[in-house]
Tab-separated table of C-alpha atoms in Angstrom:
chain	number	residue	atom	x	y	z
A	1	MET	CA	-11.087	7.885	-17.538
A	2	GLY	CA	-14.385	6.402	-16.417
A	3	ALA	CA	-15.280	2.783	-16.300
A	4	GLN	CA	-16.393	3.377	-19.592
A	5	GLN	CA	-14.399	4.933	-21.165
A	6	VAL	CA	-11.588	1.343	-20.892
A	7	ARG	CA	-14.396	0.137	-22.034
A	8	ASP	CA	-14.484	1.237	-25.276
A	9	GLY	CA	-10.579	1.619	-25.096
A	10	PHE	CA	-10.081	-2.349	-24.713
A	11	ALA	CA	-12.655	-2.425	-27.995
A	12	GLU	CA	-10.776	-0.221	-30.184
A	13	LEU	CA	-7.723	-2.342	-28.577
A	14	TYR	CA	-8.724	-5.728	-28.924
A	15	GLY	CA	-11.763	-5.289	-31.873
A	16	THR	CA	-14.433	-6.726	-29.501
A	17	ALA	CA	-16.396	-5.747	-26.320
A	18	PRO	CA	-14.335	-6.793	-23.000
A	19	GLU	CA	-16.028	-9.100	-20.533
A	20	GLY	CA	-16.373	-6.408	-17.889
A	21	VAL	CA	-14.618	-3.517	-16.337
A	22	TRP	CA	-13.389	-3.681	-12.387
A	23	ALA	CA	-11.205	-1.184	-10.033
A	24	ALA	CA	-8.960	-1.397	-7.277
A	25	PRO	CA	-7.612	1.548	-5.339
A	26	GLY	CA	-4.587	2.950	-4.003
A	27	ARG	CA	-4.552	2.821	0.126
A	28	VAL	CA	-2.834	5.461	3.169
A	29	ASN	CA	-2.201	3.706	5.540
A	30	LEU	CA	-2.839	6.233	8.242
A	31	ILE	CA	-0.511	4.294	10.976
A	32	GLY	CA	1.518	1.103	11.014
A	33	GLU	CA	4.730	1.202	8.827
A	34	HIS	CA	6.734	-1.522	8.277
A	35	THR	CA	5.058	-4.201	10.727
A	36	ASP	CA	3.091	-5.985	8.213
A	37	TYR	CA	6.459	-8.341	7.374
A	38	ASN	CA	7.205	-8.476	11.312
A	39	ASP	CA	3.350	-10.126	12.063
A	40	GLY	CA	2.383	-6.845	13.290
A	41	PHE	CA	-0.732	-4.441	12.874
A	42	VAL	CA	-1.899	-1.925	9.922
A	43	MET	CA	-4.529	0.401	9.668
A	44	PRO	CA	-4.737	1.572	6.043
A	45	PHE	CA	-7.853	2.970	3.793
A	46	ALA	CA	-8.788	2.982	0.711
A	47	LEU	CA	-7.968	5.803	-2.011
A	48	PRO	CA	-10.589	6.941	-4.271
A	49	HIS	CA	-7.662	6.633	-6.622
A	50	VAL	CA	-7.771	3.460	-8.592
A	51	THR	CA	-6.525	1.244	-11.487
A	52	LEU	CA	-9.085	0.092	-13.757
A	53	ALA	CA	-9.082	-2.786	-16.122
A	54	ALA	CA	-11.459	-3.948	-19.207
A	55	VAL	CA	-10.824	-7.526	-19.295
A	56	ALA	CA	-12.110	-10.582	-21.612
A	57	ARG	CA	-11.211	-14.393	-21.413
A	58	ARG	CA	-8.899	-16.151	-23.676
A	59	ASP	CA	-8.774	-20.276	-24.404
A	60	ASP	CA	-5.442	-20.203	-26.336
A	61	GLY	CA	-2.381	-19.981	-23.625
A	62	VAL	CA	-1.715	-16.160	-24.605
A	63	LEU	CA	-1.649	-13.448	-22.051
A	64	ARG	CA	-2.290	-9.523	-23.873
A	65	LEU	CA	-1.620	-6.529	-21.418
A	66	HIS	CA	-1.799	-3.057	-22.301
A	67	SER	CA	-1.732	0.103	-20.025
A	68	ALA	CA	-3.647	3.510	-21.330
A	69	ASP	CA	-0.601	5.118	-19.549
A	70	VAL	CA	2.640	3.141	-21.030
A	71	PRO	CA	3.429	4.493	-24.309
A	72	GLY	CA	3.427	1.007	-26.979
A	73	GLY	CA	0.939	-1.438	-27.960
A	74	PRO	CA	-0.174	-4.914	-26.345
A	75	VAL	CA	2.357	-6.890	-24.661
A	76	GLU	CA	2.101	-10.680	-25.609
A	77	LEU	CA	2.706	-13.336	-23.340
A	78	ARG	CA	2.071	-17.321	-22.895
A	79	VAL	CA	0.961	-18.297	-19.757
A	80	ALA	CA	3.120	-21.160	-20.051
A	81	ASP	CA	6.627	-19.268	-20.292
A	82	LEU	CA	5.364	-16.843	-17.032
A	83	ALA	CA	8.462	-17.823	-14.704
A	84	PRO	CA	10.187	-15.651	-12.213
A	85	GLY	CA	12.866	-13.150	-13.044
A	86	THR	CA	11.630	-12.859	-16.756
A	87	ASP	CA	10.346	-9.494	-16.505
A	88	ASP	CA	11.453	-6.479	-15.240
A	89	GLY	CA	9.083	-3.751	-16.460
A	90	TRP	CA	5.611	-3.177	-15.613
A	91	THR	CA	3.595	-5.901	-16.893
A	92	ALA	CA	5.643	-7.934	-14.126
A	93	TYR	CA	2.605	-7.219	-11.935
A	94	PRO	CA	-0.106	-8.353	-13.783
A	95	ALA	CA	1.825	-10.942	-15.324
A	96	GLY	CA	2.811	-11.807	-12.082
A	97	VAL	CA	-0.766	-12.477	-10.787
A	98	VAL	CA	-1.504	-14.880	-13.591
A	99	TRP	CA	1.789	-16.752	-12.625
A	100	ALA	CA	0.340	-17.114	-9.279
A	101	LEU	CA	-2.997	-18.084	-9.245
A	102	ARG	CA	-1.442	-20.867	-11.685
A	103	GLU	CA	1.052	-21.793	-9.327
A	104	ALA	CA	-2.169	-21.839	-7.064
A	105	GLY	CA	-3.595	-24.722	-9.001
A	106	HIS	CA	-5.700	-22.352	-10.747
A	107	PRO	CA	-4.965	-23.216	-14.771
A	108	LEU	CA	-5.875	-20.266	-16.390
A	109	PRO	CA	-6.087	-20.518	-20.119
A	110	GLY	CA	-5.540	-16.820	-20.938
A	111	ALA	CA	-6.565	-13.315	-21.347
A	112	ASP	CA	-6.937	-9.624	-22.943
A	113	VAL	CA	-6.069	-7.276	-20.079
A	114	HIS	CA	-6.477	-3.147	-21.160
A	115	LEU	CA	-5.533	-0.841	-17.958
A	116	THR	CA	-5.450	2.140	-16.923
A	117	SER	CA	-4.751	4.544	-13.875
A	118	THR	CA	-5.079	7.426	-11.699
A	119	VAL	CA	-2.890	6.263	-8.426
A	120	PRO	CA	-0.179	7.926	-8.001
A	121	SER	CA	3.059	6.332	-9.274
A	122	GLY	CA	6.232	5.725	-6.968
A	123	ALA	CA	4.594	7.955	-4.203
A	124	GLY	CA	3.836	5.329	-1.633
A	125	LEU	CA	0.445	4.836	-2.441
A	126	SER	CA	0.398	1.738	-3.494
A	127	SER	CA	0.009	1.616	-7.300
A	128	SER	CA	1.797	-1.586	-7.683
A	129	ALA	CA	-0.798	-3.564	-5.496
A	130	ALA	CA	-3.781	-2.053	-7.190
A	131	LEU	CA	-2.502	-3.288	-10.511
A	132	GLU	CA	-1.963	-6.774	-8.951
A	133	VAL	CA	-5.588	-6.613	-6.993
A	134	VAL	CA	-7.735	-5.323	-10.051
A	135	VAL	CA	-6.418	-7.931	-12.592
A	136	ALA	CA	-6.764	-10.890	-9.761
A	137	LEU	CA	-10.478	-9.556	-9.395
A	138	ALA	CA	-11.179	-9.513	-13.117
A	139	LEU	CA	-9.855	-13.111	-13.546
A	140	ASN	CA	-11.497	-14.431	-10.397
A	141	ASP	CA	-14.509	-13.371	-11.297
A	142	LEU	CA	-14.235	-14.272	-15.014
A	143	TYR	CA	-13.026	-18.031	-14.432
A	144	ALA	CA	-15.515	-18.367	-11.028
A	145	LEU	CA	-12.372	-19.269	-9.116
A	146	GLY	CA	-14.659	-18.034	-5.504
A	147	LEU	CA	-11.307	-16.639	-4.478
A	148	LYS	CA	-11.938	-14.073	-0.960
A	149	GLY	CA	-10.399	-10.877	-0.790
A	150	TRP	CA	-7.934	-11.978	1.529
A	151	GLN	CA	-7.469	-14.891	-0.785
A	152	LEU	CA	-6.340	-12.593	-3.942
A	153	ALA	CA	-4.643	-10.682	-1.657
A	154	ARG	CA	-2.165	-13.355	-0.431
A	155	LEU	CA	-2.023	-14.254	-4.106
A	156	CYS	CA	-0.933	-10.912	-5.462
A	157	GLN	CA	1.711	-10.417	-2.508
A	158	ARG	CA	3.123	-13.599	-4.199
A	159	ALA	CA	2.967	-12.512	-7.251
A	160	GLU	CA	4.856	-9.010	-5.835
A	161	ASN	CA	7.637	-11.171	-3.459
A	162	VAL	CA	8.181	-14.078	-6.118
A	163	TYR	CA	7.659	-13.011	-9.460
A	164	VAL	CA	8.611	-9.405	-9.331
A	165	GLY	CA	11.122	-9.899	-6.827
A	166	ALA	CA	9.977	-7.151	-3.962
A	167	PRO	CA	9.983	-8.094	-0.699
A	168	THR	CA	6.265	-6.318	0.610
A	169	GLY	CA	4.326	-7.607	3.391
A	170	ILE	CA	0.571	-8.080	2.852
A	171	MET	CA	-1.245	-4.834	3.606
A	172	ASP	CA	-1.155	-3.342	0.385
A	173	GLN	CA	-2.436	-6.124	-0.913
A	174	THR	CA	-5.358	-6.382	1.249
A	175	ALA	CA	-6.035	-2.822	1.613
A	176	SER	CA	-6.980	-2.790	-1.841
A	177	ALA	CA	-9.146	-5.750	-1.832
A	178	CYS	CA	-10.965	-5.590	1.330
A	179	CYS	CA	-11.260	-1.879	2.766
A	180	GLU	CA	-14.667	-0.256	2.900
A	181	GLU	CA	-16.033	3.544	2.037
A	182	GLY	CA	-15.818	5.351	5.462
A	183	HIS	CA	-13.422	2.972	7.181
A	184	ALA	CA	-9.742	2.189	7.825
A	185	LEU	CA	-8.927	-0.939	8.394
A	186	PHE	CA	-7.420	-3.039	11.285
A	187	LEU	CA	-5.716	-5.618	9.904
A	188	ASP	CA	-3.765	-7.880	12.141
A	189	THR	CA	-1.021	-9.109	9.048
A	190	ARG	CA	-0.478	-12.270	11.757
A	191	ASP	CA	-4.014	-14.207	11.321
A	192	LEU	CA	-5.157	-11.844	8.732
A	193	SER	CA	-7.813	-10.988	10.856
A	194	GLN	CA	-9.825	-7.427	9.980
A	195	ARG	CA	-11.904	-5.086	11.739
A	196	GLN	CA	-13.596	-2.257	9.335
A	197	VAL	CA	-13.056	1.117	12.015
A	198	PRO	CA	-15.205	3.592	10.988
A	199	PHE	CA	-13.375	7.007	10.120
A	200	ASP	CA	-15.461	9.879	9.232
A	201	LEU	CA	-13.223	12.989	9.259
A	202	ALA	CA	-15.693	15.538	7.509
A	203	ARG	CA	-18.365	14.785	10.325
A	204	GLU	CA	-15.671	16.336	13.077
A	205	GLY	CA	-14.735	18.925	10.805
A	206	LEU	CA	-11.615	17.430	9.571
A	207	ARG	CA	-9.529	16.491	6.652
A	208	LEU	CA	-6.601	14.544	6.175
A	209	LEU	CA	-4.475	15.939	3.363
A	210	VAL	CA	-1.807	13.667	1.160
A	211	VAL	CA	1.060	15.266	0.435
A	212	ASP	CA	3.302	13.551	-2.579
A	213	THR	CA	6.557	14.849	-2.796
A	214	ARG	CA	6.736	13.647	-6.205
A	215	VAL	CA	9.912	11.889	-5.006
A	216	LYS	CA	10.169	8.165	-6.403
A	217	HIS	CA	10.827	5.352	-4.736
A	218	ALA	CA	11.313	1.874	-5.396
A	219	HIS	CA	11.123	-1.396	-3.140
A	220	SER	CA	12.807	-3.316	-5.175
A	221	ASP	CA	15.901	-0.944	-4.961
A	222	GLY	CA	17.606	-3.245	-2.112
A	223	GLU	CA	16.991	-0.664	0.679
A	224	TYR	CA	13.717	-1.956	1.558
A	225	GLY	CA	15.386	-5.599	1.939
A	226	LYS	CA	17.623	-4.512	3.804
A	227	ARG	CA	14.978	-3.203	6.564
A	228	ARG	CA	13.395	-6.149	6.399
A	229	ALA	CA	16.502	-8.575	6.950
A	230	GLY	CA	17.254	-6.374	9.858
A	231	CYS	CA	14.137	-7.497	11.368
A	232	GLU	CA	14.248	-10.974	10.796
A	233	LYS	CA	17.564	-10.764	12.379
A	234	GLY	CA	16.397	-9.223	15.797
A	235	ALA	CA	13.552	-11.601	16.014
A	236	ALA	CA	16.326	-14.514	15.273
A	237	LEU	CA	18.595	-13.017	17.963
A	238	LEU	CA	15.491	-12.380	20.511
A	239	GLY	CA	14.183	-16.004	19.845
A	240	VAL	CA	10.357	-15.127	19.068
A	241	ASP	CA	8.999	-16.113	15.792
A	242	ALA	CA	8.581	-12.392	14.755
A	243	LEU	CA	9.137	-8.847	15.854
A	244	ARG	CA	5.421	-9.159	16.933
A	245	ASP	CA	6.279	-11.020	19.776
A	246	VAL	CA	8.084	-8.430	21.141
A	247	PRO	CA	5.549	-6.967	24.125
A	248	HIS	CA	5.994	-3.275	24.557
A	249	ASP	CA	6.180	-3.516	28.049
A	250	GLY	CA	9.237	-5.321	27.486
A	251	LEU	CA	10.868	-3.599	25.168
A	252	ASP	CA	13.787	-2.381	27.228
A	253	ALA	CA	15.035	-5.515	28.201
A	254	ALA	CA	14.813	-6.807	24.083
A	255	LEU	CA	16.425	-3.951	23.869
A	256	ALA	CA	19.251	-4.636	26.446
A	257	GLN	CA	19.495	-8.702	25.024
A	258	LEU	CA	20.706	-6.741	21.589
A	259	GLY	CA	23.854	-5.802	23.639
A	260	ASP	CA	25.855	-4.066	20.894
A	261	GLU	CA	23.743	-4.605	17.753
A	262	GLU	CA	22.479	-0.777	17.349
A	263	GLU	CA	21.336	-0.923	14.219
A	264	ILE	CA	19.422	-3.996	14.725
A	265	ARG	CA	18.336	-2.410	18.227
A	266	ARG	CA	16.608	1.202	16.243
A	267	LEU	CA	14.803	-1.441	13.789
A	268	VAL	CA	13.108	-3.299	16.497
A	269	ARG	CA	12.114	0.123	19.050
A	270	HIS	CA	10.387	1.188	15.638
A	271	VAL	CA	8.432	-2.149	15.347
A	272	VAL	CA	7.804	-2.666	18.727
A	273	THR	CA	6.805	1.463	19.234
A	274	GLU	CA	4.655	1.135	15.768
A	275	ASP	CA	2.249	-1.616	16.810
A	276	ALA	CA	1.346	0.300	20.292
A	277	ARG	CA	0.872	3.128	17.884
A	278	VAL	CA	-1.632	1.282	15.967
A	279	GLU	CA	-3.226	-0.183	19.120
A	280	ARG	CA	-3.744	3.597	20.350
A	281	VAL	CA	-5.128	5.081	17.425
A	282	ILE	CA	-7.985	2.247	17.251
A	283	SER	CA	-8.812	3.444	21.296
A	284	LEU	CA	-9.158	6.878	20.582
A	285	LEU	CA	-11.540	6.350	17.451
A	286	SER	CA	-13.044	4.145	19.599
A	287	SER	CA	-13.252	6.726	22.227
A	288	SER	CA	-15.314	10.166	22.936
A	289	ALA	CA	-11.790	11.537	21.525
A	290	GLY	CA	-12.335	11.470	18.147
A	291	ALA	CA	-10.053	11.506	15.536
A	292	ARG	CA	-8.157	15.462	16.893
A	293	ALA	CA	-6.429	12.579	19.870
A	294	ILE	CA	-4.407	10.900	16.946
A	295	GLY	CA	-2.503	13.733	15.394
A	296	PRO	CA	0.637	13.181	17.788
A	297	VAL	CA	0.748	9.604	17.549
A	298	LEU	CA	0.745	10.285	13.822
A	299	THR	CA	3.743	12.555	14.607
A	300	GLU	CA	5.840	9.826	17.138
A	301	GLY	CA	5.174	7.479	13.993
A	302	HIS	CA	7.108	9.787	11.677
A	303	ALA	CA	10.039	10.326	13.860
A	304	SER	CA	10.110	7.199	14.852
A	305	LEU	CA	10.031	6.405	11.052
A	306	ARG	CA	13.348	9.061	10.475
A	307	ASP	CA	15.028	8.390	13.395
A	308	ASP	CA	15.309	4.976	14.053
A	309	PHE	CA	13.825	3.393	10.827
A	310	ARG	CA	15.424	5.808	8.655
A	311	ILE	CA	13.697	6.073	5.456
A	312	SER	CA	12.586	9.191	5.849
A	313	CYS	CA	13.842	12.428	3.018
A	314	PRO	CA	14.622	15.576	3.331
A	315	GLU	CA	11.335	16.793	1.043
A	316	LEU	CA	9.205	14.524	3.576
A	317	ASP	CA	10.764	16.003	6.734
A	318	LEU	CA	9.834	19.119	5.295
A	319	VAL	CA	6.649	18.203	5.082
A	320	VAL	CA	5.786	16.745	8.182
A	321	ASP	CA	7.671	20.046	9.977
A	322	THR	CA	5.972	23.052	7.750
A	323	ALA	CA	2.263	21.295	8.445
A	324	LEU	CA	3.262	21.237	12.125
A	325	ALA	CA	4.805	24.712	12.270
A	326	ALA	CA	1.495	25.836	10.356
A	327	GLY	CA	-0.906	24.535	12.958
A	328	ALA	CA	-1.491	20.737	11.414
A	329	LEU	CA	-3.061	18.320	14.688
A	330	GLY	CA	-0.612	15.684	13.030
A	331	ALA	CA	1.677	14.334	10.734
A	332	ARG	CA	4.072	11.560	9.308
A	333	MET	CA	5.062	9.603	6.352
A	334	THR	CA	3.358	7.084	5.190
A	335	GLY	CA	4.098	4.080	2.641
A	336	GLY	CA	7.826	2.259	2.239
A	337	GLY	CA	9.711	5.522	2.682
A	338	PHE	CA	12.788	6.722	0.673
A	339	GLY	CA	10.662	9.578	-0.824
A	340	GLY	CA	6.655	9.077	-1.797
A	341	SER	CA	4.154	10.837	0.344
A	342	ALA	CA	3.646	11.909	3.568
A	343	ILE	CA	-0.218	12.418	5.257
A	344	VAL	CA	-1.567	15.524	7.414
A	345	LEU	CA	-4.249	15.751	9.610
A	346	ALA	CA	-5.778	18.899	9.809
A	347	GLU	CA	-9.040	21.349	10.809
A	348	GLU	CA	-11.265	21.450	7.757
A	349	GLY	CA	-10.855	25.413	8.087
A	350	ALA	CA	-6.992	25.007	7.847
A	351	VAL	CA	-6.510	23.445	4.773
A	352	ALA	CA	-5.542	26.066	2.006
A	353	ALA	CA	-2.872	27.564	4.864
A	354	LEU	CA	-1.133	24.435	5.520
A	355	THR	CA	-0.943	23.600	1.669
A	356	GLU	CA	-0.208	27.039	0.741
A	357	ALA	CA	2.863	27.068	3.694
A	358	VAL	CA	3.994	23.685	2.398
A	359	GLU	CA	4.198	24.641	-0.860
A	360	ALA	CA	6.093	27.884	-0.498
A	361	ALA	CA	8.728	25.695	1.418
A	362	PHE	CA	9.255	23.087	-1.050
A	363	ALA	CA	9.684	26.106	-3.593
A	364	GLU	CA	12.111	27.925	-0.586
A	365	GLY	CA	13.863	24.687	-0.625
A	366	GLY	CA	14.266	24.319	-4.570
A	367	PHE	CA	12.337	20.984	-4.331
A	368	THR	CA	9.931	19.948	-6.999
A	369	ALA	CA	6.183	21.359	-6.596
A	370	PRO	CA	4.456	18.883	-4.297
A	371	ARG	CA	1.029	17.037	-4.969
A	372	VAL	CA	-1.391	18.478	-2.247
A	373	PHE	CA	-4.784	16.306	-2.134
A	374	GLU	CA	-7.604	15.108	-0.230
A	375	ALA	CA	-7.209	11.457	1.188
A	376	VAL	CA	-11.405	10.448	1.935
A	377	PRO	CA	-11.968	6.454	2.994
A	378	SER	CA	-12.860	4.809	-0.185
A	379	ALA	CA	-14.522	1.593	-1.515
A	380	GLY	CA	-12.175	-1.309	-2.170
A	381	ALA	CA	-12.006	-3.505	-5.667
A	382	ARG	CA	-15.231	-3.846	-7.230
A	383	ARG	CA	-16.653	-4.936	-10.508
A	384	LEU	CA	-18.164	-1.662	-12.457
A	385	LEU	CA	-19.412	-2.924	-15.481
């Protein structure tokens, strides 16, 4: 559905034209998984898949929310009644953004919102962050709040952490709000400093595929929170503010210090080595080696997520193993884990064969057929109409 269709859908729904249409993308994380809530490094880029929002202001304290992708009419809420724990449906994400903005001192009196999305839900591609960011950007523009992209990302993270109750880090919202076309975003999640890193795979004759396993995951189901709590325990035992502060060359000593805390040792090992992998990828992309050289680093990342963080699943492992056996340069799961998607770095001419191999492997294993598409580094959140 295009911007004009969303605009027309709003008019049909609410009986008046919206004041604008905005878009916010989903994201793929190239490298740097489960490092964001450990004050570490991440490297996502925006997808061409977006959530669109047609929005208009209200001055009567009412928030009306509607999604073309969810059956039923608009959900009507009172902005003064918004509070964490009062909503466990899809509307918690946009309502949480309104709550977070009001909590931050921006007295929004209400809005009418009509949404639709092409970001696959539950695929580890940040559909929730796209939903939050597009609403935040629209309200920022309409109410002239003057907030920057990174500030909107912070408020959207607070909405997801506190209002929705999902203990996610800052990466997803920052990627949706701040990524640039043709680049990956190197983000230091401690100080929120950013660097746009050129990432033009087509120029090198390469492609990056996303394989959506169609295994659904939910960050708020407890497993994500357990990993985060384990990382925080590891930092406390090591006497550091966050695992970001454990140097890679000091990892063996840190692991020895943790003694028989085997589960914590595994979590610490993943985070420290994953931060190092982000730095390696940046170094390779900035050198003459180019993007081909990052393949083995991606594959190392999957092994760490599978064996140390233990958040993979049979379908994700099958994608990685099959793609590598069929000639991929590298592959790994991406996103929060427990399902979702994997990424595959491949030569342009190998895409068809790799796709066929993965689809055949899923059919042979009795799994639901995966969705395979190319990930093209795209623009972050913006106003369309």
